[in-house]
Each structure stands twice: as structure tokens, then as C-alpha cells.
Coordinates of C-alpha atoms in Angstrom, one line a residue:
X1 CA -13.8 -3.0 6.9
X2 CA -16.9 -5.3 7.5
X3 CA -18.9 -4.3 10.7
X4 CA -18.8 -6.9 13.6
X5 CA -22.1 -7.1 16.4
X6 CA -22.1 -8.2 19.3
X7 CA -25.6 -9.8 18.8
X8 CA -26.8 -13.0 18.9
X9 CA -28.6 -14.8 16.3
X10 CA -31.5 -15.3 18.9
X11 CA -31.3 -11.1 18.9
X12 CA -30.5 -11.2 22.9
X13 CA -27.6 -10.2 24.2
X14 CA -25.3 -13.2 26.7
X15 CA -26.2 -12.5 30.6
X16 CA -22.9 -12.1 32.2
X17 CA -22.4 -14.7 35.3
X18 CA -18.8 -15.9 36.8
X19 CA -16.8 -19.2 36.4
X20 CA -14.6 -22.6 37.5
X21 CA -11.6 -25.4 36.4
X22 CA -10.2 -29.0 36.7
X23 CA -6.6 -29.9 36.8
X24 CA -4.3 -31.5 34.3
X25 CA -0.8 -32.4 33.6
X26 CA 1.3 -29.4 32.8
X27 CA 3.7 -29.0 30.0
X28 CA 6.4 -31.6 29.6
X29 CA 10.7 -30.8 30.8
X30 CA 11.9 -30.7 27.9
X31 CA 9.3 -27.8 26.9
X32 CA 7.9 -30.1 24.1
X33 CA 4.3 -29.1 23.6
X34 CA 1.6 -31.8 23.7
X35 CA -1.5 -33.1 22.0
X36 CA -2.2 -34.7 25.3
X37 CA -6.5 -35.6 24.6
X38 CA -5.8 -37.7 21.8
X39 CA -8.6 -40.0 22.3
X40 CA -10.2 -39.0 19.0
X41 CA -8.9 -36.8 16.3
X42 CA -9.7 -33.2 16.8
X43 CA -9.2 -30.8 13.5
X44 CA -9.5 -27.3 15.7
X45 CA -8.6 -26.5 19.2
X46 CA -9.6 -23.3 20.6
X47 CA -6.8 -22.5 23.5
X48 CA -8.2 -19.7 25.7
X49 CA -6.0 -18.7 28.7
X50 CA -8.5 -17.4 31.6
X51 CA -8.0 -14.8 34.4
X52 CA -10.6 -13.3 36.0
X53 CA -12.9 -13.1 32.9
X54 CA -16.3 -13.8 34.6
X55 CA -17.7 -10.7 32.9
X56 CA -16.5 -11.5 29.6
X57 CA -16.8 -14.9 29.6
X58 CA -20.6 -15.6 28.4
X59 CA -20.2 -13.3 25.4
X60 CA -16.6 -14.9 24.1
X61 CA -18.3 -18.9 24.8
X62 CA -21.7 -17.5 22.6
X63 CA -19.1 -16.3 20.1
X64 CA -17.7 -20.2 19.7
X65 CA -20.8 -21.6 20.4
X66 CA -22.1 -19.7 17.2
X67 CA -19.1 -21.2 15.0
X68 CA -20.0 -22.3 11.6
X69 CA -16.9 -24.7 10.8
X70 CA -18.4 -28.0 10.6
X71 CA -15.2 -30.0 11.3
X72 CA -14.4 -31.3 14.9
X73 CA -13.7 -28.6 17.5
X74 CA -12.5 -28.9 20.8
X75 CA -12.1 -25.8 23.8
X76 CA -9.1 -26.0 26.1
X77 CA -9.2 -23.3 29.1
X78 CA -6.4 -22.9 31.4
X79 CA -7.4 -21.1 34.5
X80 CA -4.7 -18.9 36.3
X81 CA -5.9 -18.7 39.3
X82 CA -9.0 -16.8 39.1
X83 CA -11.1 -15.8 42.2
X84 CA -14.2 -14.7 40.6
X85 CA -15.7 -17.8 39.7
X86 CA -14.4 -18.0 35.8
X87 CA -14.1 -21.4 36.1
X88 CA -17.7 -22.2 37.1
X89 CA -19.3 -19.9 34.6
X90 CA -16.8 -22.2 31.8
X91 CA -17.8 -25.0 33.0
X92 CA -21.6 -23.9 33.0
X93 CA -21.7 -24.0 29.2
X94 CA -20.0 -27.2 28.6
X95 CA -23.2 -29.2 27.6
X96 CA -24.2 -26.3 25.1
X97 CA -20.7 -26.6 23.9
X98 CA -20.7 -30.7 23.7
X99 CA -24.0 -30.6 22.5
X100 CA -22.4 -28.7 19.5
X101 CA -19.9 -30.8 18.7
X102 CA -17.2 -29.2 20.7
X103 CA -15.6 -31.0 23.2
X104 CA -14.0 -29.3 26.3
X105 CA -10.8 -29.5 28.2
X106 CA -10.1 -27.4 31.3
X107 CA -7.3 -27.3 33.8
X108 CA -5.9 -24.9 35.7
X109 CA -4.5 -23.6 39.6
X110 CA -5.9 -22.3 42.8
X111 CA -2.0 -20.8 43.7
X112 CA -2.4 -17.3 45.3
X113 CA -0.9 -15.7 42.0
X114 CA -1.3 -16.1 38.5
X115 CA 1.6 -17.8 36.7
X116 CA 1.0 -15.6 33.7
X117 CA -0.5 -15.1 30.6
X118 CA 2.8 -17.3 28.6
X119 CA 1.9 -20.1 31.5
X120 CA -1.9 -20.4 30.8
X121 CA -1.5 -20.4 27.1
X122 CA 1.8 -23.1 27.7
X123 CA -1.0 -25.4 29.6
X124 CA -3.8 -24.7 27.3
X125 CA -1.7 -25.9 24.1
X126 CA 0.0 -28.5 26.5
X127 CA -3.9 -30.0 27.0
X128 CA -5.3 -29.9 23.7
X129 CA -5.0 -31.8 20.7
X130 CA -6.0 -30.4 17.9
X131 CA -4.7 -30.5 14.3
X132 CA -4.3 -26.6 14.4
X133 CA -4.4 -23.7 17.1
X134 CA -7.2 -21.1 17.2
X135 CA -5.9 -18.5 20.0
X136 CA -8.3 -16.7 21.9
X137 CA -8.6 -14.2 24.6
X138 CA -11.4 -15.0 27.5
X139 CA -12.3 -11.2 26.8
X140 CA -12.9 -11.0 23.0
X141 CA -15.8 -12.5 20.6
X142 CA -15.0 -14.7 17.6
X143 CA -17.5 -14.0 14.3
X144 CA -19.4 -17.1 13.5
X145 CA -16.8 -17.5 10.3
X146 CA -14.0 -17.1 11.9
X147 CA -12.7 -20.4 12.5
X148 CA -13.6 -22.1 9.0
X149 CA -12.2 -18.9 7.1
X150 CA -8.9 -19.2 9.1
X151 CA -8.7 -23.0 8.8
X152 CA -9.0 -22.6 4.7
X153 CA -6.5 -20.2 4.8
X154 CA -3.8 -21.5 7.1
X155 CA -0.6 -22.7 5.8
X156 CA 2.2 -25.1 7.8
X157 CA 4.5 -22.3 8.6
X158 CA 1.9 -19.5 8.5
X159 CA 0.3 -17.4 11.4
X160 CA -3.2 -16.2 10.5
X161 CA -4.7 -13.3 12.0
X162 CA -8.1 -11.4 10.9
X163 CA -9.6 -7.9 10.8
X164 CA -11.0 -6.8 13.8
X165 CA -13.5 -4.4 15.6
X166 CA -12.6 -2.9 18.9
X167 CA -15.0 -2.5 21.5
X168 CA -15.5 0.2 22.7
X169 CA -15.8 1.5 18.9
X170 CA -12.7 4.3 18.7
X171 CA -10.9 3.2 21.2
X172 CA -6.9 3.1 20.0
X173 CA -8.0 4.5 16.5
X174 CA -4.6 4.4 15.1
X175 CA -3.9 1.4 15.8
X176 CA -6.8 -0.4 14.8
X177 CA -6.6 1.3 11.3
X178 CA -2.7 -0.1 11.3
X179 CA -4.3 -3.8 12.1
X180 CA -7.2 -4.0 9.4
X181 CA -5.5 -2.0 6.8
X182 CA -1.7 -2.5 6.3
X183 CA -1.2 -4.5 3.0
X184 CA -0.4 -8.4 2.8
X185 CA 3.4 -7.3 2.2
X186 CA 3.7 -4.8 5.1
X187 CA 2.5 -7.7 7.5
X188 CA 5.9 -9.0 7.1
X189 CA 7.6 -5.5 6.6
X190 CA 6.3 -3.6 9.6
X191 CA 6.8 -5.8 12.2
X192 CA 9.6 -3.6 13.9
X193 CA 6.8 -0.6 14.8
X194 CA 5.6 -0.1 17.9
X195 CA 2.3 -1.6 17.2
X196 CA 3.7 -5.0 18.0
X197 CA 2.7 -8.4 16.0
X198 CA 1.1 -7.2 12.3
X199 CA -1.7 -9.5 13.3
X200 CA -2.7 -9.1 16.8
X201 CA -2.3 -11.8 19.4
X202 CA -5.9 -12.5 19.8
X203 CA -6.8 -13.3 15.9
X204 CA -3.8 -15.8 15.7
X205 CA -4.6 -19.4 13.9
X206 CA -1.4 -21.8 12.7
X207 CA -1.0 -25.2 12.9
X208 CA 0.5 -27.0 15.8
X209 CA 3.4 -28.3 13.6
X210 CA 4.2 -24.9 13.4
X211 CA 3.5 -23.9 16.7
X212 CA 6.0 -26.9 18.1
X213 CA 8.7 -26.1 16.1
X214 CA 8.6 -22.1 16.8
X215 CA 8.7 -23.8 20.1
X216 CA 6.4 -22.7 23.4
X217 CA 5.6 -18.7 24.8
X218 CA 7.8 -17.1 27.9
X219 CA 6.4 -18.0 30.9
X220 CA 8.2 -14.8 32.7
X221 CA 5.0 -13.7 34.1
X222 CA 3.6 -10.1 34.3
X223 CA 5.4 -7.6 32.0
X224 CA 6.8 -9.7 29.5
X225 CA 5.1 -9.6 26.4
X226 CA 5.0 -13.4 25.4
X227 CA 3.1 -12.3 22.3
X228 CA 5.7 -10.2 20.8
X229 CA 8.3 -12.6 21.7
X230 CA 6.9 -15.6 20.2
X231 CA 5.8 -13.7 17.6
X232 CA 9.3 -12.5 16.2
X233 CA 10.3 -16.0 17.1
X234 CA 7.8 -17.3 14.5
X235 CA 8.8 -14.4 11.7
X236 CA 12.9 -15.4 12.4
X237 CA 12.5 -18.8 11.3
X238 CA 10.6 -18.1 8.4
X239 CA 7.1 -18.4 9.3
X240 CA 4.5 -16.3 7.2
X241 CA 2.2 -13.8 8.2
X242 CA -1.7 -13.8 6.5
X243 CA -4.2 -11.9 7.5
X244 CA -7.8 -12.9 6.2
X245 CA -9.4 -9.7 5.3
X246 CA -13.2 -10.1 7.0
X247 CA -14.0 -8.9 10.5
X248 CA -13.4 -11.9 12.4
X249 CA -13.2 -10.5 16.2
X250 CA -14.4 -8.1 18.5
X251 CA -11.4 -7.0 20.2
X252 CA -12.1 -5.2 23.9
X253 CA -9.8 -2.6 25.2
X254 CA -10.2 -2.2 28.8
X255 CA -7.4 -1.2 31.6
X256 CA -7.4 -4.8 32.9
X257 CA -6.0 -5.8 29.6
X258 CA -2.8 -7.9 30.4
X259 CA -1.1 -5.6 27.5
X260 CA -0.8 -2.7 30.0
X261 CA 1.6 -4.3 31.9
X262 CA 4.3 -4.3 29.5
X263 CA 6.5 -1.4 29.6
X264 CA 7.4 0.7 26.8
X265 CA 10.9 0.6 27.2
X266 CA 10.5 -3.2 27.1
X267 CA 8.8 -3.4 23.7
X268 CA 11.4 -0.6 22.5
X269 CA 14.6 -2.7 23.5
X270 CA 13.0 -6.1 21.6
X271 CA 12.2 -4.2 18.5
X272 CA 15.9 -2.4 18.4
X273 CA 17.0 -5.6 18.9
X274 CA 15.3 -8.1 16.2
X275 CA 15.6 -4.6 13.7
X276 CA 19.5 -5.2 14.0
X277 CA 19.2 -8.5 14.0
X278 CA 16.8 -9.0 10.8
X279 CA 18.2 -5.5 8.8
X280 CA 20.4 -3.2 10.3
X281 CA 23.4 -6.2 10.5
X282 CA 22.9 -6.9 6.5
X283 CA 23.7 -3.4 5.3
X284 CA 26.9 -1.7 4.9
X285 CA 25.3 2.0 5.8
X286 CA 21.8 3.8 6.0
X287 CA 19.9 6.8 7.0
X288 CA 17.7 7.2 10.1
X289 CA 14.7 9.7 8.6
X290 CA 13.8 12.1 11.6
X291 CA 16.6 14.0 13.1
X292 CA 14.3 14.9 16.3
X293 CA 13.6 12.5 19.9
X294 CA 13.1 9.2 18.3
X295 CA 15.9 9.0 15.9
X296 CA 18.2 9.8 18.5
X297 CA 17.2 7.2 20.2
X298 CA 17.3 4.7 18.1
X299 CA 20.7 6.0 17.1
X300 CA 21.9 5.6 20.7
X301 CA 20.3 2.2 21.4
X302 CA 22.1 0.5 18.3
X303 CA 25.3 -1.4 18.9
X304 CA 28.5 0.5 18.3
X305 CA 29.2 -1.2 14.9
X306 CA 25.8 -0.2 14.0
X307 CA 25.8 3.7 15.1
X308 CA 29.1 3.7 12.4
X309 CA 27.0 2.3 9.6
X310 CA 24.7 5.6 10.2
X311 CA 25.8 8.3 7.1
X312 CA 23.3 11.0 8.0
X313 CA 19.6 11.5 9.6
X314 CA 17.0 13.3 7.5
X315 CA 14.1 15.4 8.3
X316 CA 11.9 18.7 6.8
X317 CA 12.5 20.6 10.0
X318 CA 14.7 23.4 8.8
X319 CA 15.9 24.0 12.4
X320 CA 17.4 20.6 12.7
X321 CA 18.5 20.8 8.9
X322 CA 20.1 24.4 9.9
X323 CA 22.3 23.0 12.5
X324 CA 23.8 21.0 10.2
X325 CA 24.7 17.7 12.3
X326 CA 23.8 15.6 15.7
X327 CA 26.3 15.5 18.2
X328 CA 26.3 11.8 20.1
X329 CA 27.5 13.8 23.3
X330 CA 27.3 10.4 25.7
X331 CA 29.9 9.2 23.3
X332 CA 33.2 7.9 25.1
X333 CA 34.8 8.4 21.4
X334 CA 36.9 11.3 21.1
X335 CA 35.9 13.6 19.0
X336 CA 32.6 12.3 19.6
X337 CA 30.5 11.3 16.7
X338 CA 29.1 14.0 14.2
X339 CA 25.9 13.1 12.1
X340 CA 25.2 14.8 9.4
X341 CA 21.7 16.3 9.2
X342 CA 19.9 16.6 5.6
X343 CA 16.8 17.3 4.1
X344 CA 15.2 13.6 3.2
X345 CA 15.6 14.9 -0.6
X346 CA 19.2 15.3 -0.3
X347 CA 19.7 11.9 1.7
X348 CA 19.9 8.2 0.5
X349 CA 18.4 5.1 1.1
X350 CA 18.2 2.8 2.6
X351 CA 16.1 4.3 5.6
X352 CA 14.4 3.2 8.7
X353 CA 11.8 5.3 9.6
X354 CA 11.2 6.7 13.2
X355 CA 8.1 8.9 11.4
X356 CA 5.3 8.1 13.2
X357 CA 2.5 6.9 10.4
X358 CA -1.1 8.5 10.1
X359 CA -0.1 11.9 12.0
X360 CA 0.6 14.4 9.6
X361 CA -2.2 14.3 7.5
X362 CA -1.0 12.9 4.7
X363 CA 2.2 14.9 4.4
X364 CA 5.1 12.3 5.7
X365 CA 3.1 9.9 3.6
X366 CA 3.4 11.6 0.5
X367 CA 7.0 12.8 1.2
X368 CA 7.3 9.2 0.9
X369 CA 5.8 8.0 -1.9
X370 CA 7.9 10.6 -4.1
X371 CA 10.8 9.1 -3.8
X372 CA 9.5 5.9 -5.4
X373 CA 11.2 4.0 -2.8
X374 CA 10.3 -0.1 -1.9
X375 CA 9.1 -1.0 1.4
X376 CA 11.1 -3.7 2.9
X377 CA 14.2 -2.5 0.5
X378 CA 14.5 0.8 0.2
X379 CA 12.9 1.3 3.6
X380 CA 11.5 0.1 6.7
X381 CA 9.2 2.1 9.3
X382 CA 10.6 1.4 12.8
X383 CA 7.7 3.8 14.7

């Protein structure tokens, strides 16, 4: 994966210093998303939602300040409601930015609480008008490529995401492995795991054709995750998924994250949900591979007509194999449910995984790949 610094060309490091806004219309009744600056035609907008980012907020502007896409740019910030002078610290680099070429836009509130990160990004997209949408976070730092390498690459009904580096370095190792190296296939494959969107909100570049017809994020505030939502929306009516394979962001982990506010159980429900919904309805009967806590679970969250369509679980673990079957005791059936355990040579396909990937050294993987099985036919990985 291609190494991403924080540095800048000068070699100095952005001084952090806090921030500001203006108002603007909001979005329109009918949800319809705008193009509302259409004075002159803009090829780019970058949409950056901003809460309480004044000590992010110089290193991200540097980052689009640094771009080296030579078409027309333009930088719409919605402020939601910070108190710690974001606003003023945006508006502090808007002659660097105009003096680049890129105009600026900025709206937001002074309400006593934030609307949310779906409102901000509503408002943001609302304001702008650009050709195509460049999403990104107040927190993170673009590469100096990344807009003209996601602008060649972007399709009508395509998101485009990027590689990434997070900061600090081997923070949410896993994960970040999962984002930069999953193949071009499995970014529309895997998008039932737990890691959420296959290219990660921040990175995301489409066209705002695209982006009105998906139609606009959840505004439901704190806990909903408007990424994952919008996300599956996109994938469900046939939108692509590209990833360009350079280092394009620094992505920061830090406990303020707006991410952290989703619960688990939350994410878990969606992804039963559009699994069903996207596989799980189309086949006639399948196997759930691990017999253990998290194919249980997903056993007991599917709808009744789909726990039927489940002819065994497999696993290695002799114990589980031993027993010979899962009892669904919450069952109101009577005799409740039996499921038939099996060793995964023994079962059939098609599967959906509840393995989680990268843990066992190796050994799940390789289990795996000697069955000769297709991804996204044979099998898909729910965990």
C-alpha cells in the first residue's frame, strides 16, 4: 500500500487554530437535492460537514489546498453547530482557497445541538453545485491526487473510494487491511460484514446524478449510521463500487469520531436485514458456516421463512460437531427446530460465513479456498 505524510510541500507542518459559518437555504420539501451556486459551472465540489473540528481543521484545508486537479473546484462546509470556533478557522483560509481556484460556500446553525452528521452533509450537497461529489470529513487529509485520480475514475452510477492510511498508524489494524486490500469483486460481495461500506465513508466520490437519484442521507441524528444506510441504498439500485488503489487519505481514529455512536446491535440488524433482502430471499436453502455465538445469532435474527431454508451449520470444532445439532430453544414451534451440525467438509453450499476473517492465521482461509468455492455464489462472508 503507498505510504501517505502528513507533510507539507513547504516541509512544515499546518498550526492548528479554531473556526466560523454563514447561513444558507436548507434542503428543499420534497428532499430533492440542489446545485443551488450555479452562477458558474463547477466540475468538483468538496462537501465537508463540520462539528467541532478546530483541531483538525488546518491540516484537512492544507490537504485541498494542495490538490493537483486542475479543473474547477469549489468547498461547501456545513457547520453543525460548533462552539469552538470551526467556522472562523474555515473561513480564515478562504482567500488561500479562492486564490487557488477554489471557490467556497459555507452555511450552517448556532441551535444548541447539532442536527447530525446526515443533516450537515444534506446542507452541504444542498449548497453546492458541482458536477460530482467529493465527500470529506473535517478530521481527515486528502493526498494532493486524490481528487483528479477519483474524477478519472468515476462512473454515473459508481461510488469511488481510495486506499487509505490511518492515523495514528495501527490503529484498527484489521480493518484497515480489509479497506486497502479486499479485491475489486469483494467490494461488491462483502458489503454484509461488519466492517460497514467496502469503501469507507470518508474516501467516497460519485456524481451528483447519482447521488440524486440514490436520493439524500438520514437525518435521524446521533446513532444512526447515515453512511451505511445510504450506502446499501446506493448498492440496492445498482450502483457500483470502485476503489482506486493509491493512498488517497489519511484517515484519523479518535474517540470523538461520530462512528462511535452507533450501536452494534444497530449495524447488526441493517446488515441481517439487506443480507435477506439481497441473498438469503433468492435461495431455496443454505448453510450457516460456524456452529458457535455468531451463527446462532444470525440464525435467530432471520425471518421465520428464512431460519426453514437453513439445512445444517458447519464448523471444525469437534465439540459442536459431537453434539450433533443446535437446538432453536426460544422457538414457539413444537418440537422446536433441530439443526444439523457438520464438519464444513461434509456440508454444502451455498454458505454465509459468520467466520471472522484474518484471525486464525491463515487456517479458516485456507479451509476455504479448498473447497474451490466462488465468492458472491458459492458464498458470502457475513462477519
Amino acid at each position: 500500500m503507498s505510504t501517505c505524510s502528513l507533510e507539507h510541500p513547504n516541509g512544515q507542518e499546518a498550526d492548528s487554530v479554531p473556526a466560523k459559518r454563514l447561513y444558507k437555504g436548507e434542503c428543499a420539501q420534497d428532499g430533492s437535492v440542489g446545485g443551488g451556486n450555479a452562477s458558474r459551472a463547477v466540475e468538483v465540489s468538496i462537501v465537508m460537514p463540520v462539528h467541532n473540528a478546530s483541531c483538525w481543521l488546518d491540516d484537512c484545508l492544507q490537504g485541498i489546498l494542495n490538490q493537483d486537479y486542475t479543473g474547477s473546484m469549489e468547498l461547501s462546509v456545513y457547520d453543525d453547530a460548533s462552539t469552538d470556533g470551526s467556522r472562523a478557522i474555515v473561513e480564515g483560509w478562504r482567500e488561500r482557497l479562492e486564490r487557488r481556484g477554489v471557490s467556497m460556500v459555507i452555511s450552517g446553525h448556532d441551535s444548541a445541538q447539532p442536527r447530525g452528521v446526515g443533516h450537515a452533509k444534506n446542507q452541504a450537497v444542498s449548497q453546492s453545485s458541482g458536477t460530482y461529489l467529493c465527500f470529506q470529513d473535517a478530521d481527515d487529509v486528502m493526498m494532493p491526487q486524490r481528487i483528479h485520480l477519483q474524477y478519472e475514475a468515476c462512473l454515473f452510477n459508481s461510488l469511488i473510494g481510495c486506499q487509505v492510511r490511518r492515523d495514528p498508524e495501527g490503529s484498527t489494524e484489521r480493518y484497515t487491511r480489509w479497506i486497502n486490500n479486499i479485491s475489486q469483486d469483494q467490494l461488491s460481495t462483502q458489503v454484509y460484514t461488519s466492517h460497514g461500506p467496502t469503501v469507507v465513508m470518508p474516501t467516497w466520490f460519485c456524481s451528483r446524478d447519482w447521488f440524486q437519484r440514490v436520493g439524500t442521507f438520514d437525518e435521524g441524528g446521533k446513532g444512526v449510521p447515515e453512511d451505511l444506510l445510504w450506502f446499501y441504498q446506493s448498492v440496492g439500485q445498482g450502483g457500483g463500487v470502485v476503489r482506486v488503489d493509491q493512498c488517497l487519505l489519511v484517515y484519523r481514529y479518535h474517540q470523538q469520531a461520530a462512528t462511535h455512536s452507533v450501536l452494534e446491535e444497530t449495524i447488526w440488524n441493517l446488515r441481517v436485514a439487506f443480507l435477506q433482502e439481497r441473498v438469503i430471499n433468492q435461495w431455496e436453502s443454505f448453510t450457516i458456516w460456524n456452529a458457535g455465538k455468531q451463527g446462532r445469532k444470525l440464525y435467530r435474527c432471520l425471518s421465520s421463512f428464512n431460519q426453514k431454508k437453513v439445512r445444517a451449520f458447519c464448523d471444525v470444532d469437534e465439540k459442536k460437531i459431537k453434539k450433533g445439532f443446535y437446538t432453536y430453544e426460544e422457538s414457539k414451534e413444537r418440537p422446536k427446530p433441530q439443526i444439523p451440525v457438520l464438519h464444513y467438509r461434509e456440508a454444502s453450499p451455498p454458505y454465509i460465513i459468520c467466520v471472522k476473517l484474518d484471525m486464525t492465521g491463515g487456517v479458516f482461509e485456507e479451509n476455504l479456498k479448498s473447497l474451490h468455492l466462488e465468492e458472491g455464489v458459492d458464498y458470502y462472508h457475513f462477519n
